[in-house]
Amino acid sequence: MSPVSMDSNRILRRAGLLLSFFLLAVSIGIPLLLIFWQSVTPNQRLDWMAPLRTITGQSLSGVLLNSVWLGICVVAGTTLLAMPLAWMMAKTRMGLHRWIDVILLIPFMTPPYIGSMGWILFMQKGGYLQQWLPGAGALSDSFFSFWGMVFIMSMHLFPFLYLLLRDALIRIGGNLEEAGAVHGAKAGYRFRRIIMPLLLSAYGMGVMLVFVKAIAEFGTPATFGRKIGYYVMTSEIHKYISSWPIDFGKATSLASVLLSVCLVIWYMQSAVSRRFTYRLVGGKGQRSKTYSLRGGAGWLAGLYLAALLLLSIGIPYFSIIAASLMKLRGAGLSLDNLTLDHYRELLSWGSVSLKAIGNSLGLSLAAASVAVVLGAGLALAIGRSGARLQRIIDLLSLLPNTVPGIVMVVGLILLWNAPWMPFTLYNTYGMVVLTYVVLFLPYTVQYVKSSFSQINGLLFQAAQVSGAGPFYILRRILLPLIMPGILAGWMMTFTISVRELVGSLLILPPSMQTSATYIFAQFEQGQVSLGMAMAVVSVGLTVLLLLGIELLNSRRKWTGS
């Protein structure tokens, strides 16, 4: 390659990095800085203690403690659920059943507020459980408590921790355990002194994700939490922004404190990862030690998996489907009380509900397409280098995944309502797409980065030596190799955008509804059956679309095109 070409490539790469930094700074960095600035200048005067004074002076310190305590308890609950399952799927023959991993993604695809409503309908007085077991009233009373809320959120979030722990256990070869056994170490000692230290890095990342998602969750506190009188930061922030009189001062104070808590957790997780990260994959290869589950141990593992699937998927979806088919909720479960009228009303041409479904699909398709283009560009700009600017871009691209979504939405509202902006996107279709893109950009970046990191740089060098130009290399080598990551990022962004609630509630134009806000509105108005019918249709359409994309992708791989 000539020196002129090398210089031009270097200039283009530098320009790409600067453009990436500018886009992330404007869309992510500035909104978060505006939250901090708004919270410390309540009366146009700088006051660094204003957020703490707002919380203590407005009796909101209890709400902050509620959020933190909820996050800690959900982390403990997900650990108890995910750790045994990860060990069974990584270290026993149960891991050969790959369909289990697919089934365990269903709780992730289920919007939290829908799962919460499913449990409420099942466990409430006169609910489905008491219709089957009239003597279960005491169990229902004890369920509607803080620990019931922890249980519901743990059932929704444990797949995040499970997948991280399972992959980490698979990377731990059997050689280390065998070496410990040769030196006389018992199974418990080997797990405590060998396996656990090697798991700490992955566990720390999983704990951070679960904690942030728990304290950032809005749907479950808004449904189940309100029913038991347990209020958290997200519900209070939403109240100050959406209810009259609107108070952005209190909302930004709460948001800045919530953001600070998440950043502290992120720093602690980074410190743990730096201290307990080990290189487990080398050039010699390794084999994983597999344990056999025979007799009572095998039955116990099977019962544990069956109970987990029943509680995380079976009961919520039974309640959702049953509620969507009922004529009268008070008439109970019986064949003569079932109807499809709610689905007919939902899908009638020109109805508000059908427009909401169209809005959801349109917004999610647009957001996923924009996010995958930006995410692929950012992932390629970050590359494999450890330069300072690339590390900053990498950090900014991951930031929306480490801060509560409602905090990010408040920052975007402040930015696009600022008087110094040349134009405003607030109350427009574009604002909704931009919010979805910013919230879910980290997924696309990480998926494409993962695919790009597996490509040997010698491929590009060979193409350059053979006379291929940059655009030919991009079209014929790079894009085909990173296409699986691009497709996975698109599917993840689309799936989460369809069920996004808190951002949609805050930034949708007054005349627009999505399927998520429509469901939430039906719950608020007591039209539970109609809301559940919308939930079934929304989840069903999402699954069918994703299966269609996966089928097309499989056919493309099979034909080699």
Tab-separated table of C-alpha atoms in Angstrom, residues 77-529:
chain	number	residue	atom	x	y	z
A	77	GLY	CA	-33.038	-13.703	44.490
A	78	THR	CA	-31.601	-13.940	40.973
A	79	THR	CA	-28.387	-15.449	42.392
A	80	LEU	CA	-30.334	-18.207	44.140
A	81	LEU	CA	-32.223	-18.946	40.928
A	82	ALA	CA	-29.426	-18.585	38.372
A	83	MET	CA	-26.411	-20.169	40.097
A	84	PRO	CA	-27.733	-23.764	40.343
A	85	LEU	CA	-29.218	-23.589	36.844
A	86	ALA	CA	-25.957	-22.259	35.347
A	87	TRP	CA	-23.984	-25.082	36.996
A	88	MET	CA	-26.421	-27.726	35.736
A	89	MET	CA	-26.408	-26.394	32.166
A	90	ALA	CA	-22.608	-25.972	32.051
A	91	LYS	CA	-21.370	-28.979	34.016
A	92	THR	CA	-23.929	-31.728	33.399
A	93	ARG	CA	-25.540	-33.416	30.400
A	94	MET	CA	-28.531	-31.104	30.761
A	95	GLY	CA	-26.511	-28.590	28.750
A	96	LEU	CA	-26.978	-30.764	25.658
A	97	HIS	CA	-30.662	-29.733	25.566
A	98	ARG	CA	-30.250	-26.369	23.817
A	99	TRP	CA	-34.024	-25.832	23.703
A	100	ILE	CA	-33.873	-25.017	27.425
A	101	ASP	CA	-31.867	-21.870	26.707
A	102	VAL	CA	-34.437	-20.795	24.112
A	103	ILE	CA	-37.324	-21.333	26.542
A	104	LEU	CA	-35.502	-19.407	29.273
A	105	LEU	CA	-35.434	-16.307	27.046
A	106	ILE	CA	-39.237	-16.025	27.243
A	107	PRO	CA	-39.188	-14.128	30.591
A	108	PHE	CA	-36.822	-11.625	28.993
A	109	MET	CA	-39.184	-11.116	26.051
A	110	THR	CA	-42.154	-10.615	28.379
A	111	PRO	CA	-42.698	-6.988	29.420
A	112	PRO	CA	-42.250	-6.790	33.222
A	113	TYR	CA	-45.567	-5.048	33.863
A	114	ILE	CA	-47.429	-7.781	31.958
A	115	GLY	CA	-45.745	-10.530	33.956
A	116	SER	CA	-46.538	-8.605	37.126
A	117	MET	CA	-50.213	-8.315	36.182
A	118	GLY	CA	-50.265	-12.053	35.419
A	119	TRP	CA	-49.107	-12.810	38.969
A	120	ILE	CA	-51.587	-10.313	40.441
A	121	LEU	CA	-54.499	-11.995	38.637
A	122	PHE	CA	-53.293	-15.425	39.750
A	123	MET	CA	-52.666	-14.614	43.424
A	124	GLN	CA	-55.253	-11.948	44.296
A	125	LYS	CA	-58.376	-12.674	46.373
A	126	GLY	CA	-60.752	-14.577	44.143
A	127	GLY	CA	-57.936	-15.067	41.651
A	128	TYR	CA	-57.155	-18.156	39.644
A	129	LEU	CA	-55.304	-19.866	42.498
A	130	GLN	CA	-58.224	-19.474	44.928
A	131	GLN	CA	-60.658	-20.643	42.263
A	132	TRP	CA	-58.718	-23.917	42.201
A	133	LEU	CA	-57.759	-24.021	45.885
A	134	PRO	CA	-60.276	-22.072	47.987
A	135	GLY	CA	-58.116	-22.537	51.083
A	136	ALA	CA	-55.155	-20.626	49.616
A	137	GLY	CA	-56.260	-17.253	51.000
A	138	ALA	CA	-53.410	-17.045	53.518
A	139	LEU	CA	-50.877	-17.682	50.752
A	140	SER	CA	-52.374	-14.878	48.676
A	141	ASP	CA	-52.208	-12.437	51.588
A	142	SER	CA	-48.535	-13.173	52.218
A	143	PHE	CA	-47.718	-12.911	48.512
A	144	PHE	CA	-48.839	-9.285	48.275
A	145	SER	CA	-45.829	-7.955	50.158
A	146	PHE	CA	-42.325	-6.682	49.503
A	147	TRP	CA	-41.038	-10.249	49.162
A	148	GLY	CA	-43.680	-11.020	46.563
A	149	MET	CA	-42.406	-8.056	44.563
A	150	VAL	CA	-38.829	-9.338	44.899
A	151	PHE	CA	-39.999	-12.771	43.736
A	152	ILE	CA	-41.712	-11.385	40.609
A	153	MET	CA	-38.718	-9.241	39.614
A	154	SER	CA	-36.258	-12.081	40.276
A	155	MET	CA	-38.260	-14.371	38.016
A	156	HIS	CA	-38.023	-11.782	35.251
A	157	LEU	CA	-34.318	-10.907	35.626
A	158	PHE	CA	-32.601	-14.198	36.445
A	159	PRO	CA	-31.916	-15.052	32.719
A	160	PHE	CA	-29.419	-12.134	32.567
A	161	LEU	CA	-27.335	-13.585	35.386
A	162	TYR	CA	-27.832	-17.182	34.273
A	163	LEU	CA	-26.408	-16.634	30.779
A	164	LEU	CA	-23.307	-14.841	32.115
A	165	LEU	CA	-22.618	-17.495	34.754
A	166	ARG	CA	-23.211	-20.391	32.367
A	167	ASP	CA	-20.763	-19.021	29.786
A	168	ALA	CA	-18.173	-18.360	32.502
A	169	LEU	CA	-18.504	-21.906	33.866
A	170	ILE	CA	-18.089	-23.368	30.367
A	171	ARG	CA	-14.808	-21.449	29.964
A	172	ILE	CA	-13.464	-22.951	33.203
A	173	GLY	CA	-11.851	-26.170	32.017
A	174	GLY	CA	-11.859	-29.417	33.942
A	175	ASN	CA	-8.065	-29.340	34.302
A	176	LEU	CA	-8.190	-26.979	37.271
A	177	GLU	CA	-10.770	-29.047	39.117
A	178	GLU	CA	-8.869	-32.270	38.405
A	179	ALA	CA	-5.657	-30.730	39.722
A	180	GLY	CA	-7.465	-29.831	42.950
A	181	ALA	CA	-8.921	-33.332	43.232
A	182	VAL	CA	-5.462	-34.898	42.739
A	183	HIS	CA	-4.207	-32.877	45.703
A	184	GLY	CA	-7.043	-34.173	47.886
A	185	ALA	CA	-9.501	-31.249	47.712
A	186	LYS	CA	-13.142	-32.171	48.286
A	187	ALA	CA	-15.889	-31.003	45.904
A	188	GLY	CA	-17.036	-28.196	48.212
A	189	TYR	CA	-13.487	-26.946	48.726
A	190	ARG	CA	-12.814	-26.998	44.957
A	191	PHE	CA	-15.967	-24.990	44.285
A	192	ARG	CA	-15.140	-22.445	46.997
A	193	ARG	CA	-11.426	-22.022	46.239
A	194	ILE	CA	-11.240	-22.623	42.479
A	195	ILE	CA	-14.606	-22.093	40.795
A	196	MET	CA	-15.914	-19.128	42.798
A	197	PRO	CA	-12.833	-16.856	42.337
A	198	LEU	CA	-12.928	-17.550	38.581
A	199	LEU	CA	-16.631	-16.675	38.489
A	200	LEU	CA	-16.336	-13.369	40.325
A	201	SER	CA	-15.694	-11.258	37.222
A	202	ALA	CA	-18.737	-12.588	35.337
A	203	TYR	CA	-20.815	-12.553	38.515
A	204	GLY	CA	-19.875	-8.916	39.165
A	205	MET	CA	-21.002	-7.930	35.662
A	206	GLY	CA	-24.261	-9.852	36.106
A	207	VAL	CA	-24.913	-8.329	39.523
A	208	MET	CA	-24.421	-4.830	38.142
A	209	LEU	CA	-26.842	-5.454	35.269
A	210	VAL	CA	-29.467	-7.004	37.547
A	211	PHE	CA	-29.134	-4.262	40.183
A	212	VAL	CA	-29.416	-1.442	37.614
A	213	LYS	CA	-32.385	-3.077	35.889
A	214	ALA	CA	-34.079	-3.706	39.253
A	215	ILE	CA	-33.840	-0.127	40.534
A	216	ALA	CA	-34.624	1.214	37.043
A	217	GLU	CA	-37.743	-0.940	36.596
A	218	PHE	CA	-40.962	1.039	36.315
A	219	GLY	CA	-43.624	-1.471	35.230
A	220	THR	CA	-43.585	-3.789	38.263
A	221	PRO	CA	-43.454	-0.949	40.861
A	222	ALA	CA	-46.244	0.830	38.973
A	223	THR	CA	-48.514	-2.235	39.097
A	224	PHE	CA	-47.542	-4.511	41.980
A	225	GLY	CA	-45.642	-1.900	44.023
A	226	ARG	CA	-48.528	0.548	44.001
A	227	LYS	CA	-50.877	-2.228	45.145
A	228	ILE	CA	-48.754	-2.967	48.239
A	229	GLY	CA	-47.780	0.681	48.877
A	230	TYR	CA	-44.071	0.254	48.063
A	231	TYR	CA	-42.750	3.274	46.145
A	232	VAL	CA	-39.375	3.566	44.434
A	233	MET	CA	-37.361	6.243	42.645
A	234	THR	CA	-38.607	5.491	39.143
A	235	SER	CA	-42.272	5.821	40.094
A	236	GLU	CA	-41.558	9.134	41.881
A	237	ILE	CA	-39.608	10.523	38.902
A	238	HIS	CA	-42.456	9.556	36.591
A	239	LYS	CA	-44.964	11.226	38.929
A	240	TYR	CA	-43.075	14.554	38.980
A	241	ILE	CA	-42.740	14.597	35.172
A	242	SER	CA	-46.164	13.331	34.105
A	243	SER	CA	-48.520	14.667	36.808
A	244	TRP	CA	-49.566	18.274	37.308
A	245	PRO	CA	-47.896	20.371	38.624
A	246	ILE	CA	-44.821	19.196	36.703
A	247	ASP	CA	-41.659	19.613	38.790
A	248	PHE	CA	-38.477	19.046	36.777
A	249	GLY	CA	-36.373	20.227	39.723
A	250	LYS	CA	-37.393	17.318	41.937
A	251	ALA	CA	-37.340	14.900	38.992
A	252	THR	CA	-33.756	15.797	38.046
A	253	SER	CA	-32.649	15.689	41.688
A	254	LEU	CA	-33.997	12.167	42.032
A	255	ALA	CA	-32.551	11.206	38.654
A	256	SER	CA	-29.083	12.526	39.523
A	257	VAL	CA	-29.038	10.620	42.822
A	258	LEU	CA	-30.231	7.431	41.101
A	259	LEU	CA	-27.560	7.900	38.420
A	260	SER	CA	-24.895	8.380	41.090
A	261	VAL	CA	-25.889	5.140	42.805
A	262	CYS	CA	-25.613	3.253	39.504
A	263	LEU	CA	-22.218	4.773	38.713
A	264	VAL	CA	-20.930	3.731	42.147
A	265	ILE	CA	-22.113	0.168	41.491
A	266	TRP	CA	-20.484	0.275	38.056
A	267	TYR	CA	-17.181	1.416	39.590
A	268	MET	CA	-17.315	-1.366	42.191
A	269	GLN	CA	-18.019	-3.928	39.479
A	270	SER	CA	-15.070	-2.627	37.410
A	271	ALA	CA	-12.768	-2.939	40.425
A	272	VAL	CA	-13.904	-6.525	41.033
A	273	SER	CA	-13.437	-7.402	37.360
A	274	ARG	CA	-9.909	-5.971	37.299
A	275	ARG	CA	-8.983	-7.887	40.450
A	276	PHE	CA	-10.553	-11.232	39.542
A	277	THR	CA	-10.130	-11.506	35.765
A	278	TYR	CA	-8.082	-14.504	34.641
A	279	ARG	CA	-7.003	-15.736	31.208
A	280	LEU	CA	-8.704	-19.102	30.906
A	281	VAL	CA	-8.611	-19.656	27.140
A	282	GLY	CA	-5.215	-20.502	25.734
A	283	GLY	CA	-3.696	-22.199	22.715
A	284	LYS	CA	-3.608	-25.706	24.208
A	285	GLY	CA	-7.351	-26.110	24.326
A	286	GLN	CA	-9.295	-27.492	27.242
A	287	ARG	CA	-12.118	-29.814	28.057
A	288	SER	CA	-14.910	-29.132	30.485
A	289	LYS	CA	-15.491	-31.517	33.343
A	290	THR	CA	-18.963	-33.061	33.105
A	291	TYR	CA	-20.794	-34.484	36.095
A	292	SER	CA	-23.428	-37.169	35.822
A	293	LEU	CA	-26.721	-36.681	37.604
A	294	ARG	CA	-28.004	-40.082	38.609
A	295	GLY	CA	-30.758	-41.227	40.877
A	296	GLY	CA	-31.967	-38.641	43.352
A	297	ALA	CA	-29.635	-35.924	42.045
A	298	GLY	CA	-31.041	-36.245	38.531
A	299	TRP	CA	-34.635	-36.133	39.768
A	300	LEU	CA	-33.854	-33.108	41.937
A	301	ALA	CA	-32.271	-31.241	38.996
A	302	GLY	CA	-35.254	-32.048	36.777
A	303	LEU	CA	-37.740	-30.884	39.407
A	304	TYR	CA	-35.774	-27.651	39.921
A	305	LEU	CA	-35.842	-26.879	36.200
A	306	ALA	CA	-39.545	-27.754	35.918
A	307	ALA	CA	-40.421	-25.540	38.904
A	308	LEU	CA	-38.397	-22.666	37.471
A	309	LEU	CA	-40.130	-22.904	34.097
A	310	LEU	CA	-43.543	-23.156	35.768
A	311	LEU	CA	-43.008	-20.099	37.973
A	312	SER	CA	-41.258	-17.883	35.414
A	313	ILE	CA	-43.325	-18.776	32.334
A	314	GLY	CA	-46.213	-21.144	33.030
A	315	ILE	CA	-48.183	-19.240	35.667
A	316	PRO	CA	-47.780	-15.705	34.214
A	317	TYR	CA	-48.708	-16.792	30.687
A	318	PHE	CA	-51.626	-18.886	31.897
A	319	SER	CA	-53.006	-15.790	33.652
A	320	ILE	CA	-52.349	-13.568	30.634
A	321	ILE	CA	-54.096	-15.855	28.148
A	322	ALA	CA	-56.954	-16.713	30.520
A	323	ALA	CA	-57.639	-13.035	31.266
A	324	SER	CA	-57.633	-12.166	27.565
A	325	LEU	CA	-60.375	-14.763	26.893
A	326	MET	CA	-62.763	-13.993	29.773
A	327	LYS	CA	-66.173	-12.412	29.263
A	328	LEU	CA	-66.567	-11.432	32.928
A	329	ARG	CA	-63.659	-11.502	35.358
A	330	GLY	CA	-65.954	-12.180	38.304
A	331	ALA	CA	-67.524	-15.255	36.684
A	332	GLY	CA	-64.349	-17.316	37.107
A	333	LEU	CA	-62.678	-19.954	34.949
A	334	SER	CA	-65.282	-21.865	32.959
A	335	LEU	CA	-65.819	-22.726	29.310
A	336	ASP	CA	-69.009	-20.669	29.037
A	337	ASN	CA	-67.083	-17.593	30.256
A	338	LEU	CA	-64.551	-17.668	27.411
A	339	THR	CA	-64.789	-15.428	24.354
A	340	LEU	CA	-62.721	-14.004	21.498
A	341	ASP	CA	-64.582	-10.676	21.562
A	342	HIS	CA	-61.610	-8.841	23.070
A	343	TYR	CA	-59.431	-9.907	20.152
A	344	ARG	CA	-62.122	-8.876	17.644
A	345	GLU	CA	-62.371	-5.460	19.275
A	346	LEU	CA	-58.603	-5.176	19.415
A	347	LEU	CA	-58.034	-6.009	15.736
A	348	SER	CA	-61.058	-4.225	14.257
A	349	TRP	CA	-60.058	-2.008	11.359
A	350	GLY	CA	-59.454	1.643	12.296
A	351	SER	CA	-59.512	1.008	16.048
A	352	VAL	CA	-57.204	2.815	18.461
A	353	SER	CA	-55.674	-0.510	19.463
A	354	LEU	CA	-54.779	-1.457	15.882
A	355	LYS	CA	-53.163	1.941	15.374
A	356	ALA	CA	-51.189	1.388	18.592
A	357	ILE	CA	-49.892	-1.931	17.242
A	358	GLY	CA	-48.905	-0.237	13.982
A	359	ASN	CA	-47.147	2.548	15.876
A	360	SER	CA	-45.191	0.035	17.957
A	361	LEU	CA	-44.053	-1.955	14.955
A	362	GLY	CA	-43.183	1.150	12.931
A	363	LEU	CA	-41.253	2.848	15.742
A	364	SER	CA	-39.421	-0.350	16.648
A	365	LEU	CA	-38.479	-1.126	13.037
A	366	ALA	CA	-37.160	2.419	12.555
A	367	ALA	CA	-35.269	2.426	15.871
A	368	ALA	CA	-33.728	-1.013	15.291
A	369	SER	CA	-32.606	-0.058	11.768
A	370	VAL	CA	-31.038	3.238	12.873
A	371	ALA	CA	-29.449	1.638	15.939
A	372	VAL	CA	-27.884	-1.192	13.940
A	373	VAL	CA	-26.290	1.240	11.462
A	374	LEU	CA	-24.932	3.479	14.224
A	375	GLY	CA	-23.929	0.525	16.394
A	376	ALA	CA	-22.037	-1.182	13.576
A	377	GLY	CA	-20.224	2.063	12.776
A	378	LEU	CA	-19.310	2.621	16.426
A	379	ALA	CA	-18.148	-0.985	16.885
A	380	LEU	CA	-15.878	-0.719	13.849
A	381	ALA	CA	-14.588	2.670	14.988
A	382	ILE	CA	-13.747	1.269	18.421
A	383	GLY	CA	-12.063	-1.765	16.835
A	384	ARG	CA	-9.433	-3.661	18.760
A	385	SER	CA	-7.269	-0.691	19.653
A	386	GLY	CA	-6.879	0.578	23.181
A	387	ALA	CA	-6.322	4.232	22.309
A	388	ARG	CA	-7.773	6.734	24.760
A	389	LEU	CA	-10.371	8.159	22.356
A	390	GLN	CA	-11.558	4.665	21.446
A	391	ARG	CA	-11.887	3.715	25.116
A	392	ILE	CA	-13.949	6.866	25.731
A	393	ILE	CA	-16.213	6.025	22.778
A	394	ASP	CA	-16.577	2.476	24.095
A	395	LEU	CA	-17.534	3.790	27.556
A	396	LEU	CA	-20.077	6.264	26.157
A	397	SER	CA	-21.651	3.576	23.976
A	398	LEU	CA	-22.133	1.330	27.035
A	399	LEU	CA	-23.395	4.075	29.339
A	400	PRO	CA	-27.142	3.685	28.558
A	401	ASN	CA	-26.877	0.075	29.738
A	402	THR	CA	-25.448	1.082	33.132
A	403	VAL	CA	-27.878	3.899	33.998
A	404	PRO	CA	-31.651	3.669	34.535
A	405	GLY	CA	-33.679	4.208	31.394
A	406	ILE	CA	-35.904	6.814	33.018
A	407	VAL	CA	-32.797	8.881	33.866
A	408	MET	CA	-31.700	8.789	30.230
A	409	VAL	CA	-35.185	9.806	29.079
A	410	VAL	CA	-35.268	12.774	31.475
A	411	GLY	CA	-31.906	13.923	30.099
A	412	LEU	CA	-33.155	13.696	26.513
A	413	ILE	CA	-36.254	15.716	27.418
A	414	LEU	CA	-34.065	18.416	28.964
A	415	LEU	CA	-31.794	18.489	25.906
A	416	TRP	CA	-34.499	18.723	23.259
A	417	ASN	CA	-36.501	21.268	25.260
A	418	ALA	CA	-33.475	23.519	25.825
A	419	PRO	CA	-34.046	27.073	24.512
A	420	TRP	CA	-30.619	27.148	22.830
A	421	MET	CA	-31.384	24.177	20.567
A	422	PRO	CA	-31.838	25.297	16.926
A	423	PHE	CA	-34.848	22.970	16.559
A	424	THR	CA	-36.836	20.669	18.825
A	425	LEU	CA	-37.754	17.017	18.448
A	426	TYR	CA	-39.936	16.873	21.537
A	427	ASN	CA	-43.508	15.673	20.881
A	428	THR	CA	-42.509	14.272	17.492
A	429	TYR	CA	-42.183	10.812	15.953
A	430	GLY	CA	-38.431	11.396	15.627
A	431	MET	CA	-38.058	11.936	19.385
A	432	VAL	CA	-39.482	8.497	20.098
A	433	VAL	CA	-37.142	6.828	17.598
A	434	LEU	CA	-34.157	8.751	18.981
A	435	THR	CA	-35.026	7.701	22.546
A	436	TYR	CA	-35.257	4.032	21.596
A	437	VAL	CA	-31.966	4.248	19.696
A	438	VAL	CA	-30.123	5.849	22.616
A	439	LEU	CA	-31.564	3.423	25.188
A	440	PHE	CA	-30.754	0.251	23.261
A	441	LEU	CA	-27.642	1.204	21.269
A	442	PRO	CA	-25.302	-0.775	23.619
A	443	TYR	CA	-26.807	-4.090	22.517
A	444	THR	CA	-25.965	-3.509	18.847
A	445	VAL	CA	-22.472	-2.211	19.660
A	446	GLN	CA	-21.639	-5.240	21.804
A	447	TYR	CA	-22.990	-7.799	19.323
A	448	VAL	CA	-21.080	-6.287	16.387
A	449	LYS	CA	-17.930	-5.878	18.506
A	450	SER	CA	-18.127	-9.543	19.433
A	451	SER	CA	-18.320	-10.588	15.751
A	452	PHE	CA	-15.583	-8.153	14.680
A	453	SER	CA	-13.168	-9.257	17.420
A	454	GLN	CA	-13.230	-12.825	16.040
A	455	ILE	CA	-11.994	-11.771	12.566
A	456	ASN	CA	-8.289	-12.246	11.915
A	457	GLY	CA	-6.715	-9.037	10.622
A	458	LEU	CA	-4.691	-11.053	8.110
A	459	LEU	CA	-7.835	-11.330	5.961
A	460	PHE	CA	-7.885	-7.574	5.393
A	461	GLN	CA	-4.138	-7.437	4.774
A	462	ALA	CA	-4.401	-10.217	2.179
A	463	ALA	CA	-7.206	-8.339	0.420
A	464	GLN	CA	-5.166	-5.123	0.371
A	465	VAL	CA	-2.140	-6.934	-1.044
A	466	SER	CA	-4.385	-8.358	-3.762
A	467	GLY	CA	-5.398	-4.838	-4.743
A	468	ALA	CA	-8.837	-4.603	-3.082
A	469	GLY	CA	-9.990	-1.129	-2.147
A	470	PRO	CA	-11.614	-0.122	1.169
A	471	PHE	CA	-15.200	-0.290	-0.118
A	472	TYR	CA	-14.640	-3.679	-1.776
A	473	ILE	CA	-13.204	-5.059	1.484
A	474	LEU	CA	-16.170	-3.628	3.384
A	475	ARG	CA	-18.733	-5.123	1.007
A	476	ARG	CA	-17.188	-8.508	0.270
A	477	ILE	CA	-15.279	-9.391	3.464
A	478	LEU	CA	-16.202	-7.314	6.496
A	479	LEU	CA	-19.993	-7.058	6.180
A	480	PRO	CA	-20.585	-10.786	5.494
A	481	LEU	CA	-18.446	-11.723	8.512
A	482	ILE	CA	-20.113	-9.331	10.960
A	483	MET	CA	-23.631	-9.875	9.586
A	484	PRO	CA	-24.575	-12.356	12.374
A	485	GLY	CA	-23.718	-9.703	14.987
A	486	ILE	CA	-25.618	-7.031	13.058
A	487	LEU	CA	-28.683	-9.259	12.764
A	488	ALA	CA	-28.543	-10.245	16.454
A	489	GLY	CA	-28.261	-6.569	17.469
A	490	TRP	CA	-31.192	-5.636	15.244
A	491	MET	CA	-33.372	-8.395	16.669
A	492	MET	CA	-32.496	-7.484	20.273
A	493	THR	CA	-33.194	-3.765	19.717
A	494	PHE	CA	-36.490	-4.491	17.976
A	495	THR	CA	-37.637	-6.898	20.696
A	496	ILE	CA	-36.964	-4.473	23.553
A	497	SER	CA	-38.309	-1.422	21.680
A	498	VAL	CA	-41.682	-3.117	21.118
A	499	ARG	CA	-42.184	-3.557	24.872
A	500	GLU	CA	-40.607	-0.258	26.029
A	501	LEU	CA	-42.934	1.472	28.506
A	502	VAL	CA	-41.379	4.195	30.632
A	503	GLY	CA	-39.754	6.065	27.744
A	504	SER	CA	-42.948	5.837	25.699
A	505	LEU	CA	-45.066	7.186	28.565
A	506	LEU	CA	-42.841	10.252	28.891
A	507	ILE	CA	-42.040	11.222	25.295
A	508	LEU	CA	-44.919	10.015	23.096
A	509	PRO	CA	-46.950	12.840	21.498
A	510	PRO	CA	-50.379	13.219	23.170
A	511	SER	CA	-52.298	11.720	20.226
A	512	MET	CA	-50.022	8.681	19.803
A	513	GLN	CA	-50.115	5.345	21.608
A	514	THR	CA	-47.981	2.238	21.351
A	515	SER	CA	-48.984	-1.276	22.356
A	516	ALA	CA	-47.109	-0.850	25.673
A	517	THR	CA	-48.836	2.421	26.619
A	518	TYR	CA	-52.185	1.017	25.426
A	519	ILE	CA	-51.806	-2.003	27.722
A	520	PHE	CA	-50.809	0.223	30.640
A	521	ALA	CA	-53.798	2.510	30.008
A	522	GLN	CA	-56.194	-0.463	29.961
A	523	PHE	CA	-54.788	-1.661	33.292
A	524	GLU	CA	-55.288	1.828	34.738
A	525	GLN	CA	-58.889	1.951	33.480
A	526	GLY	CA	-59.769	-1.540	34.710
A	527	GLN	CA	-60.007	-3.066	31.209
A	528	VAL	CA	-57.660	-5.920	32.111
A	529	SER	CA	-58.994	-8.397	29.532
